[in-house]
Amino acid sequence: MLTGTLASLLAGVVVWEASKLEETAEEQFEVRLAARELRRKELAYRSSSYDLRMQQEFGLLPEVEEAIEVLYRTVPQPGEPETEEAIAGGDEDELPLFEVSRIQDPDFCPCIAIIGVPGTGKSTLIKYLIQTQFPGSEVIVFDPEAEPHDWQGYRVLGKEWQTDEILDQLESDQEEIQQRGRLINRGRKSQLQQTLRIVEETPTLIESCKPKKSGEDNPVIAWLLPMVRLGRKRRMRVFLVSQEWSVKALGLEGLGSLRRSFARFYLAEDAYEAIRSLSPLLRSKTKAWLDEQERPCIVGHRGRLYRFPIPHLAIAQPIEGSQSNQTDIRRLLEWIDEEDS
């Protein structure tokens, strides 16, 4: 039987190796070698007998699985282009259309980023995606620059640069990630409500939210890591809004591979910039299509580019019921604990 100590050590090794590989994602050869070794360790772990009750109590098995999935998202799958530039010399006649309903699938699209300069309709597009693809979700917006008419009907934190309430919510979200993991271990995933966090102008928010204590990591980055890596299974999704998508602009130096988890919606001039790597013929055809669109948009995801015809959007109120009671999960956990005792 695999002891608790040994299981803990193995889980730690897997998590450490996965995080290490993320930082070396550009060394594809080394990543693949390490992937094979990690796969061997995974199989050895799974073939060992272990006390399932112990795993559920301490959450070791989910931690190992999440680390492995992070690795698999980092390493390109066979036949999958490693970057969007990989399709530049392809034989495609035109870029495929993006099926917006696919963003509901957390395995295909764990997180979403909206890229565009001011005035291109980033917030309006997010509202459309929330209302059509995630009705009934709990939505919280982090926006220190929000004006009174922005995000009407949604819960907005950080108005007038009150960043303390954003920091408190970031901590609460990290606690909720753990709480939801406990519920999943107890077979209650179906009772989890979808939650969405909207981060307006991500680079500005990262810069303005300073650590509470000297020497600590930036709290937004510390929140973003588990949200991206663990939120998928826990029904917690992130929308990032930014004028740029470079690692430096986002403050993700050394963590650039996190961007692989995001489906990126490039708007207006950024859509034209996104197709520069295409072959001349494909670029010309795509540019002509963009010229015909009222709201030009290109989606980049998993090494592919897609055309996305944005429908006519009107700023609407959130669908009734989209604001959830955040205490539901805590009440459910308290009930479970009472039941167990």
mmCIF file of C-alpha atoms in Angstrom:
data_model
loop_
_atom_site.group_PDB
_atom_site.id
_atom_site.type_symbol
_atom_site.label_atom_id
_atom_site.label_comp_id
_atom_site.label_asym_id
_atom_site.label_seq_id
_atom_site.Cartn_x
_atom_site.Cartn_y
_atom_site.Cartn_z
ATOM 1 C CA MET A 1 0.000 0.000 0.000
ATOM 2 C CA LEU A 2 1.271 3.433 -0.883
ATOM 3 C CA THR A 3 1.764 5.325 2.360
ATOM 4 C CA GLY A 4 0.560 8.857 2.888
ATOM 5 C CA THR A 5 4.136 10.178 3.109
ATOM 6 C CA LEU A 6 5.189 8.497 -0.130
ATOM 7 C CA ALA A 7 2.065 9.696 -1.915
ATOM 8 C CA SER A 8 2.701 13.236 -0.691
ATOM 9 C CA LEU A 9 6.291 13.146 -1.911
ATOM 10 C CA LEU A 10 5.289 11.787 -5.311
ATOM 11 C CA ALA A 11 2.558 14.378 -5.697
ATOM 12 C CA GLY A 12 5.085 17.078 -4.829
ATOM 13 C CA VAL A 13 7.551 15.781 -7.410
ATOM 14 C CA VAL A 14 4.928 15.756 -10.134
ATOM 15 C CA VAL A 15 3.701 19.265 -9.280
ATOM 16 C CA TRP A 16 7.260 20.593 -9.166
ATOM 17 C CA GLU A 17 8.211 19.012 -12.477
ATOM 18 C CA ALA A 18 5.087 20.330 -14.195
ATOM 19 C CA SER A 19 5.729 23.880 -12.972
ATOM 20 C CA LYS A 20 9.384 23.593 -13.982
ATOM 21 C CA LEU A 21 8.400 22.481 -17.464
ATOM 22 C CA GLU A 22 6.089 25.442 -17.888
ATOM 23 C CA GLU A 23 9.042 27.759 -17.464
ATOM 24 C CA THR A 24 11.013 25.840 -20.125
ATOM 25 C CA ALA A 25 8.139 25.427 -22.547
ATOM 26 C CA GLU A 26 10.144 26.966 -25.360
ATOM 27 C CA GLU A 27 12.743 24.162 -25.128
ATOM 28 C CA GLN A 28 10.421 21.732 -26.862
ATOM 29 C CA PHE A 29 12.923 18.895 -27.064
ATOM 30 C CA GLU A 30 13.631 18.995 -23.325
ATOM 31 C CA VAL A 31 9.921 19.285 -22.589
ATOM 32 C CA ARG A 32 9.131 16.142 -24.536
ATOM 33 C CA LEU A 33 11.873 14.173 -22.801
ATOM 34 C CA ALA A 34 10.621 15.290 -19.401
ATOM 35 C CA ALA A 35 7.042 14.562 -20.469
ATOM 36 C CA ARG A 36 7.879 10.940 -21.140
ATOM 37 C CA GLU A 37 9.563 10.646 -17.756
ATOM 38 C CA LEU A 38 6.596 12.257 -16.009
ATOM 39 C CA ARG A 39 4.223 9.947 -17.864
ATOM 40 C CA ARG A 40 6.248 6.975 -16.586
ATOM 41 C CA LYS A 41 5.963 8.253 -13.016
ATOM 42 C CA GLU A 42 2.250 8.827 -13.487
ATOM 43 C CA LEU A 43 1.711 5.243 -14.655
ATOM 44 C CA ALA A 44 3.779 3.923 -11.766
ATOM 45 C CA TYR A 45 1.703 5.983 -9.351
ATOM 46 C CA ARG A 46 -1.585 4.821 -10.817
ATOM 47 C CA SER A 47 -0.518 1.180 -10.811
ATOM 48 C CA SER A 48 0.312 1.317 -7.107
ATOM 49 C CA SER A 49 -2.361 0.332 -4.629
ATOM 50 C CA TYR A 50 -3.451 3.181 -2.401
ATOM 51 C CA ASP A 51 -6.079 4.008 0.137
ATOM 52 C CA LEU A 52 -8.727 5.956 -1.785
ATOM 53 C CA ARG A 53 -10.172 7.304 1.427
ATOM 54 C CA MET A 54 -6.781 8.792 2.282
ATOM 55 C CA GLN A 55 -6.588 10.377 -1.186
ATOM 56 C CA GLN A 56 -9.995 11.966 -0.787
ATOM 57 C CA GLU A 57 -9.126 13.273 2.658
ATOM 58 C CA PHE A 58 -5.833 14.891 1.678
ATOM 59 C CA GLY A 59 -6.568 15.629 -1.982
ATOM 60 C CA LEU A 60 -3.371 14.074 -3.298
ATOM 61 C CA LEU A 61 -4.732 12.340 -6.358
ATOM 62 C CA PRO A 62 -6.451 15.431 -7.807
ATOM 63 C CA GLU A 63 -3.258 17.399 -7.244
ATOM 64 C CA VAL A 64 -1.252 14.862 -9.243
ATOM 65 C CA GLU A 65 -3.833 14.793 -12.017
ATOM 66 C CA GLU A 66 -3.945 18.578 -12.257
ATOM 67 C CA ALA A 67 -0.144 18.762 -12.462
ATOM 68 C CA ILE A 68 -0.113 16.198 -15.254
ATOM 69 C CA GLU A 69 -2.827 18.074 -17.142
ATOM 70 C CA VAL A 70 -0.845 21.305 -16.840
ATOM 71 C CA LEU A 71 2.073 19.475 -18.416
ATOM 72 C CA TYR A 72 -0.021 18.018 -21.212
ATOM 73 C CA ARG A 73 -1.390 21.489 -22.019
ATOM 74 C CA THR A 74 2.192 22.758 -22.154
ATOM 75 C CA VAL A 75 3.458 20.051 -24.508
ATOM 76 C CA PRO A 76 1.929 20.247 -28.006
ATOM 77 C CA GLN A 77 0.017 17.130 -28.925
ATOM 78 C CA PRO A 78 1.006 15.101 -32.006
ATOM 79 C CA GLY A 79 -0.084 16.902 -35.153
ATOM 80 C CA GLU A 80 -1.002 20.080 -33.287
ATOM 81 C CA PRO A 81 0.845 23.255 -34.402
ATOM 82 C CA GLU A 82 3.007 24.657 -31.629
ATOM 83 C CA THR A 83 2.321 28.288 -32.461
ATOM 84 C CA GLU A 84 -0.052 30.247 -34.618
ATOM 85 C CA GLU A 85 2.827 30.903 -36.989
ATOM 86 C CA ALA A 86 2.886 27.162 -37.760
ATOM 87 C CA ILE A 87 -0.081 27.521 -40.111
ATOM 88 C CA ALA A 88 1.532 30.329 -42.096
ATOM 89 C CA GLY A 89 2.661 27.998 -44.847
ATOM 90 C CA GLY A 90 -0.432 25.777 -44.834
ATOM 91 C CA ASP A 91 -2.616 24.884 -47.802
ATOM 92 C CA GLU A 92 -5.851 26.188 -46.293
ATOM 93 C CA ASP A 93 -7.994 28.323 -48.590
ATOM 94 C CA GLU A 94 -9.356 30.335 -45.689
ATOM 95 C CA LEU A 95 -9.275 30.384 -41.917
ATOM 96 C CA PRO A 96 -12.047 28.324 -40.299
ATOM 97 C CA LEU A 97 -14.850 30.008 -38.409
ATOM 98 C CA PHE A 98 -14.733 29.856 -34.629
ATOM 99 C CA GLU A 99 -17.721 28.163 -33.003
ATOM 100 C CA VAL A 100 -18.407 30.364 -30.007
ATOM 101 C CA SER A 101 -20.235 27.593 -28.146
ATOM 102 C CA ARG A 102 -16.898 25.815 -27.733
ATOM 103 C CA ILE A 103 -15.865 28.257 -25.031
ATOM 104 C CA GLN A 104 -18.358 26.489 -22.774
ATOM 105 C CA ASP A 105 -16.087 23.420 -22.832
ATOM 106 C CA PRO A 106 -13.492 23.935 -20.064
ATOM 107 C CA ASP A 107 -11.233 21.270 -21.565
ATOM 108 C CA PHE A 108 -11.077 23.079 -24.897
ATOM 109 C CA CYS A 109 -11.103 26.604 -23.508
ATOM 110 C CA PRO A 110 -10.156 26.910 -19.812
ATOM 111 C CA CYS A 111 -9.853 30.715 -19.929
ATOM 112 C CA ILE A 112 -10.594 33.626 -22.259
ATOM 113 C CA ALA A 113 -8.692 36.799 -23.131
ATOM 114 C CA ILE A 114 -10.061 39.818 -24.980
ATOM 115 C CA ILE A 115 -7.345 41.890 -26.697
ATOM 116 C CA GLY A 116 -7.924 45.322 -28.170
ATOM 117 C CA VAL A 117 -7.248 49.025 -27.877
ATOM 118 C CA PRO A 118 -9.747 51.271 -26.048
ATOM 119 C CA GLY A 119 -13.072 51.718 -27.799
ATOM 120 C CA THR A 120 -13.058 48.408 -29.686
ATOM 121 C CA GLY A 121 -15.891 46.895 -27.640
ATOM 122 C CA LYS A 122 -14.011 44.525 -25.355
ATOM 123 C CA SER A 123 -16.447 44.874 -22.459
ATOM 124 C CA THR A 124 -19.444 44.618 -24.771
ATOM 125 C CA LEU A 125 -18.102 41.374 -26.251
ATOM 126 C CA ILE A 126 -17.571 39.933 -22.764
ATOM 127 C CA LYS A 127 -21.163 40.767 -21.797
ATOM 128 C CA TYR A 128 -22.374 39.033 -24.953
ATOM 129 C CA LEU A 129 -20.318 35.921 -24.189
ATOM 130 C CA ILE A 130 -21.521 35.841 -20.577
ATOM 131 C CA GLN A 131 -25.179 36.210 -21.490
ATOM 132 C CA THR A 132 -25.188 33.734 -24.382
ATOM 133 C CA GLN A 133 -22.680 31.116 -23.217
ATOM 134 C CA PHE A 134 -22.656 31.334 -19.399
ATOM 135 C CA PRO A 135 -26.170 32.272 -18.254
ATOM 136 C CA GLY A 136 -26.765 31.826 -14.548
ATOM 137 C CA SER A 137 -23.099 32.184 -13.643
ATOM 138 C CA GLU A 138 -21.759 34.162 -10.722
ATOM 139 C CA VAL A 139 -19.917 37.135 -12.210
ATOM 140 C CA ILE A 140 -17.499 39.460 -10.425
ATOM 141 C CA VAL A 141 -15.663 42.228 -12.276
ATOM 142 C CA PHE A 142 -12.335 43.638 -11.106
ATOM 143 C CA ASP A 143 -12.228 47.177 -12.527
ATOM 144 C CA PRO A 144 -10.663 50.088 -10.596
ATOM 145 C CA GLU A 145 -11.516 52.481 -13.448
ATOM 146 C CA ALA A 146 -15.188 51.481 -13.762
ATOM 147 C CA GLU A 147 -17.603 54.354 -14.358
ATOM 148 C CA PRO A 148 -21.175 54.326 -13.029
ATOM 149 C CA HIS A 149 -22.662 53.115 -16.333
ATOM 150 C CA ASP A 150 -20.068 50.357 -16.770
ATOM 151 C CA TRP A 151 -21.100 46.805 -15.912
ATOM 152 C CA GLN A 152 -24.568 47.774 -14.735
ATOM 153 C CA GLY A 153 -26.205 44.875 -12.928
ATOM 154 C CA TYR A 154 -22.908 43.111 -12.257
ATOM 155 C CA ARG A 155 -20.901 43.124 -9.062
ATOM 156 C CA VAL A 156 -17.878 45.374 -9.591
ATOM 157 C CA LEU A 157 -14.948 45.519 -7.164
ATOM 158 C CA GLY A 158 -12.211 48.142 -6.946
ATOM 159 C CA LYS A 159 -14.169 51.205 -8.032
ATOM 160 C CA GLU A 160 -12.232 54.437 -7.582
ATOM 161 C CA TRP A 161 -9.112 52.354 -6.966
ATOM 162 C CA GLN A 162 -10.373 50.683 -3.807
ATOM 163 C CA THR A 163 -8.013 47.790 -4.432
ATOM 164 C CA ASP A 164 -8.309 46.368 -0.911
ATOM 165 C CA GLU A 165 -11.668 44.840 -1.763
ATOM 166 C CA ILE A 166 -10.097 43.260 -4.851
ATOM 167 C CA LEU A 167 -7.315 41.779 -2.733
ATOM 168 C CA ASP A 168 -9.862 40.380 -0.290
ATOM 169 C CA GLN A 169 -11.756 38.733 -3.160
ATOM 170 C CA LEU A 170 -8.553 37.267 -4.598
ATOM 171 C CA GLU A 171 -7.878 35.593 -1.257
ATOM 172 C CA SER A 172 -11.475 34.408 -1.032
ATOM 173 C CA ASP A 173 -11.250 32.875 -4.510
ATOM 174 C CA GLN A 174 -8.135 30.921 -3.589
ATOM 175 C CA GLU A 175 -9.908 29.538 -0.530
ATOM 176 C CA GLU A 176 -12.897 28.649 -2.673
ATOM 177 C CA ILE A 177 -10.665 26.732 -5.089
ATOM 178 C CA GLN A 178 -9.665 24.483 -2.210
ATOM 179 C CA GLN A 179 -13.233 24.175 -0.951
ATOM 180 C CA ARG A 180 -14.473 23.187 -4.382
ATOM 181 C CA GLY A 181 -11.716 20.585 -4.578
ATOM 182 C CA ARG A 182 -13.076 19.031 -1.388
ATOM 183 C CA LEU A 183 -16.584 18.941 -2.848
ATOM 184 C CA ILE A 184 -15.315 17.277 -6.018
ATOM 185 C CA ASN A 185 -13.513 14.667 -3.925
ATOM 186 C CA ARG A 186 -16.856 13.951 -2.245
ATOM 187 C CA GLY A 187 -18.579 13.460 -5.596
ATOM 188 C CA ARG A 188 -20.522 16.752 -5.518
ATOM 189 C CA LYS A 189 -19.151 18.486 -8.608
ATOM 190 C CA SER A 190 -22.632 18.745 -10.126
ATOM 191 C CA GLN A 191 -23.626 21.067 -7.274
ATOM 192 C CA LEU A 192 -20.941 23.632 -8.110
ATOM 193 C CA GLN A 193 -22.118 26.820 -9.764
ATOM 194 C CA GLN A 194 -20.113 28.289 -12.650
ATOM 195 C CA THR A 195 -18.195 31.385 -11.540
ATOM 196 C CA LEU A 196 -16.628 33.976 -13.830
ATOM 197 C CA ARG A 197 -14.016 36.557 -12.913
ATOM 198 C CA ILE A 198 -13.543 39.494 -15.286
ATOM 199 C CA VAL A 199 -10.198 41.287 -14.973
ATOM 200 C CA GLU A 200 -10.390 44.652 -16.731
ATOM 201 C CA GLU A 201 -7.105 46.055 -18.102
ATOM 202 C CA THR A 202 -5.060 43.259 -16.590
ATOM 203 C CA PRO A 203 -1.591 44.917 -16.721
ATOM 204 C CA THR A 204 -2.891 47.991 -14.876
ATOM 205 C CA LEU A 205 -4.532 45.870 -12.191
ATOM 206 C CA ILE A 206 -1.385 43.794 -11.687
ATOM 207 C CA GLU A 207 0.641 46.967 -11.291
ATOM 208 C CA SER A 208 -1.793 48.603 -8.862
ATOM 209 C CA CYS A 209 -2.364 45.608 -6.552
ATOM 210 C CA LYS A 210 0.717 45.414 -4.400
ATOM 211 C CA PRO A 211 1.520 42.564 -1.974
ATOM 212 C CA LYS A 212 0.348 43.134 1.587
ATOM 213 C CA LYS A 213 3.730 42.015 2.894
ATOM 214 C CA SER A 214 7.206 42.724 1.576
ATOM 215 C CA GLY A 215 8.707 39.829 -0.370
ATOM 216 C CA GLU A 216 5.382 38.236 -1.315
ATOM 217 C CA ASP A 217 4.415 37.542 -4.914
ATOM 218 C CA ASN A 218 2.099 39.919 -6.694
ATOM 219 C CA PRO A 219 -1.386 38.969 -5.423
ATOM 220 C CA VAL A 220 -2.984 39.063 -8.886
ATOM 221 C CA ILE A 221 -0.369 36.662 -10.285
ATOM 222 C CA ALA A 222 -0.641 34.468 -7.170
ATOM 223 C CA TRP A 223 -4.417 34.327 -7.765
ATOM 224 C CA LEU A 224 -4.164 33.803 -11.517
ATOM 225 C CA LEU A 225 -1.922 30.720 -11.328
ATOM 226 C CA PRO A 226 -4.367 28.433 -9.456
ATOM 227 C CA MET A 227 -7.358 29.922 -11.276
ATOM 228 C CA VAL A 228 -5.856 28.937 -14.621
ATOM 229 C CA ARG A 229 -4.430 25.596 -13.519
ATOM 230 C CA LEU A 230 -7.180 24.362 -11.223
ATOM 231 C CA GLY A 231 -10.242 26.413 -12.093
ATOM 232 C CA ARG A 232 -11.173 24.308 -15.099
ATOM 233 C CA LYS A 233 -12.334 21.308 -13.052
ATOM 234 C CA ARG A 234 -13.716 23.496 -10.315
ATOM 235 C CA ARG A 235 -15.984 25.489 -12.659
ATOM 236 C CA MET A 236 -14.123 28.756 -12.072
ATOM 237 C CA ARG A 237 -13.245 30.658 -15.253
ATOM 238 C CA VAL A 238 -11.210 33.799 -15.925
ATOM 239 C CA PHE A 239 -11.716 36.517 -18.543
ATOM 240 C CA LEU A 240 -8.674 38.751 -18.980
ATOM 241 C CA VAL A 241 -9.043 42.095 -20.741
ATOM 242 C CA SER A 242 -5.918 43.801 -22.043
ATOM 243 C CA GLN A 243 -4.645 46.151 -24.705
ATOM 244 C CA GLU A 244 -1.637 43.883 -25.245
ATOM 245 C CA TRP A 245 -0.914 40.169 -24.986
ATOM 246 C CA SER A 246 2.855 40.082 -24.553
ATOM 247 C CA VAL A 247 4.369 38.394 -21.523
ATOM 248 C CA LYS A 248 6.043 41.635 -20.481
ATOM 249 C CA ALA A 249 2.857 43.700 -20.784
ATOM 250 C CA LEU A 250 0.933 41.205 -18.669
ATOM 251 C CA GLY A 251 3.654 40.921 -16.046
ATOM 252 C CA LEU A 252 4.024 37.180 -16.680
ATOM 253 C CA GLU A 253 7.762 36.969 -17.211
ATOM 254 C CA GLY A 254 8.756 33.334 -16.737
ATOM 255 C CA LEU A 255 5.112 32.242 -16.896
ATOM 256 C CA GLY A 256 4.435 32.791 -20.576
ATOM 257 C CA SER A 257 3.135 29.273 -21.093
ATOM 258 C CA LEU A 258 0.078 30.170 -18.992
ATOM 259 C CA ARG A 259 -1.188 31.990 -22.053
ATOM 260 C CA ARG A 260 -1.695 28.649 -23.801
ATOM 261 C CA SER A 261 -4.765 28.087 -21.635
ATOM 262 C CA PHE A 262 -6.491 31.181 -23.048
ATOM 263 C CA ALA A 263 -8.611 31.494 -26.148
ATOM 264 C CA ARG A 264 -7.672 34.969 -27.371
ATOM 265 C CA PHE A 265 -10.163 37.258 -29.114
ATOM 266 C CA TYR A 266 -8.201 39.892 -31.052
ATOM 267 C CA LEU A 267 -10.330 42.938 -31.908
ATOM 268 C CA ALA A 268 -10.040 45.626 -34.576
ATOM 269 C CA GLU A 269 -6.425 46.495 -35.422
ATOM 270 C CA ASP A 270 -5.161 43.659 -33.231
ATOM 271 C CA ALA A 271 -7.090 41.243 -35.471
ATOM 272 C CA TYR A 272 -5.152 42.525 -38.470
ATOM 273 C CA GLU A 273 -1.921 42.225 -36.520
ATOM 274 C CA ALA A 274 -2.737 38.609 -35.578
ATOM 275 C CA ILE A 275 -2.828 37.482 -39.228
ATOM 276 C CA ARG A 276 0.546 38.910 -40.220
ATOM 277 C CA SER A 277 2.187 35.478 -39.916
ATOM 278 C CA LEU A 278 -0.127 33.866 -42.480
ATOM 279 C CA SER A 279 0.941 33.070 -46.012
ATOM 280 C CA PRO A 280 0.443 35.994 -48.422
ATOM 281 C CA LEU A 281 -2.612 34.456 -50.112
ATOM 282 C CA LEU A 282 -4.305 33.400 -46.871
ATOM 283 C CA ARG A 283 -3.490 36.749 -45.270
ATOM 284 C CA SER A 284 -4.982 38.601 -48.231
ATOM 285 C CA LYS A 285 -8.211 36.577 -48.114
ATOM 286 C CA THR A 286 -8.516 36.989 -44.348
ATOM 287 C CA LYS A 287 -7.866 40.732 -44.551
ATOM 288 C CA ALA A 288 -10.617 41.062 -47.146
ATOM 289 C CA TRP A 289 -12.981 39.221 -44.805
ATOM 290 C CA LEU A 290 -12.006 41.445 -41.871
ATOM 291 C CA ASP A 291 -12.616 44.546 -43.991
ATOM 292 C CA GLU A 292 -16.228 43.429 -44.424
ATOM 293 C CA GLN A 293 -16.861 43.055 -40.698
ATOM 294 C CA GLU A 294 -18.400 45.766 -38.562
ATOM 295 C CA ARG A 295 -16.341 44.431 -35.638
ATOM 296 C CA PRO A 296 -13.239 42.648 -37.011
ATOM 297 C CA CYS A 297 -12.203 39.738 -34.782
ATOM 298 C CA ILE A 298 -9.706 36.893 -35.009
ATOM 299 C CA VAL A 299 -9.541 34.138 -32.375
ATOM 300 C CA GLY A 300 -6.239 32.455 -31.573
ATOM 301 C CA HIS A 301 -6.238 29.188 -29.661
ATOM 302 C CA ARG A 302 -4.044 26.105 -29.446
ATOM 303 C CA GLY A 303 -1.803 27.123 -32.283
ATOM 304 C CA ARG A 304 -4.645 27.960 -34.661
ATOM 305 C CA LEU A 305 -6.297 31.110 -35.925
ATOM 306 C CA TYR A 306 -10.025 31.407 -36.571
ATOM 307 C CA ARG A 307 -12.379 33.995 -38.016
ATOM 308 C CA PHE A 308 -15.068 35.100 -35.602
ATOM 309 C CA PRO A 309 -17.997 37.072 -37.039
ATOM 310 C CA ILE A 310 -19.219 39.072 -34.052
ATOM 311 C CA PRO A 311 -22.992 39.586 -34.256
ATOM 312 C CA HIS A 312 -24.617 42.954 -33.727
ATOM 313 C CA LEU A 313 -24.137 43.607 -30.029
ATOM 314 C CA ALA A 314 -26.250 45.746 -27.770
ATOM 315 C CA ILE A 315 -25.228 46.433 -24.195
ATOM 316 C CA ALA A 316 -27.831 44.565 -22.198
ATOM 317 C CA GLN A 317 -28.555 43.946 -18.567
ATOM 318 C CA PRO A 318 -27.286 40.656 -17.190
ATOM 319 C CA ILE A 319 -29.620 37.711 -17.389
ATOM 320 C CA GLU A 320 -31.621 37.353 -14.194
ATOM 321 C CA GLY A 321 -29.987 34.947 -11.817
ATOM 322 C CA SER A 322 -26.445 35.549 -13.062
ATOM 323 C CA GLN A 323 -25.433 36.932 -9.693
ATOM 324 C CA SER A 324 -25.019 33.973 -7.397
ATOM 325 C CA ASN A 325 -25.016 33.616 -3.685
ATOM 326 C CA GLN A 326 -21.357 33.021 -2.946
ATOM 327 C CA THR A 327 -22.150 31.418 0.383
ATOM 328 C CA ASP A 328 -23.826 28.382 -1.209
ATOM 329 C CA ILE A 329 -20.611 26.380 -1.392
ATOM 330 C CA ARG A 330 -19.612 27.211 2.167
ATOM 331 C CA ARG A 331 -23.078 26.226 3.425
ATOM 332 C CA LEU A 332 -22.848 22.957 1.514
ATOM 333 C CA LEU A 333 -19.418 22.249 3.000
ATOM 334 C CA GLU A 334 -20.719 22.968 6.498
ATOM 335 C CA TRP A 335 -23.622 20.585 5.906
ATOM 336 C CA ILE A 336 -21.246 17.864 4.670
ATOM 337 C CA ASP A 337 -18.994 18.301 7.704
ATOM 338 C CA GLU A 338 -22.006 18.025 10.025
ATOM 339 C CA GLU A 339 -23.177 14.924 8.151
ATOM 340 C CA ASP A 340 -19.755 13.299 8.462
ATOM 341 C CA SER A 341 -19.536 14.042 12.177
#
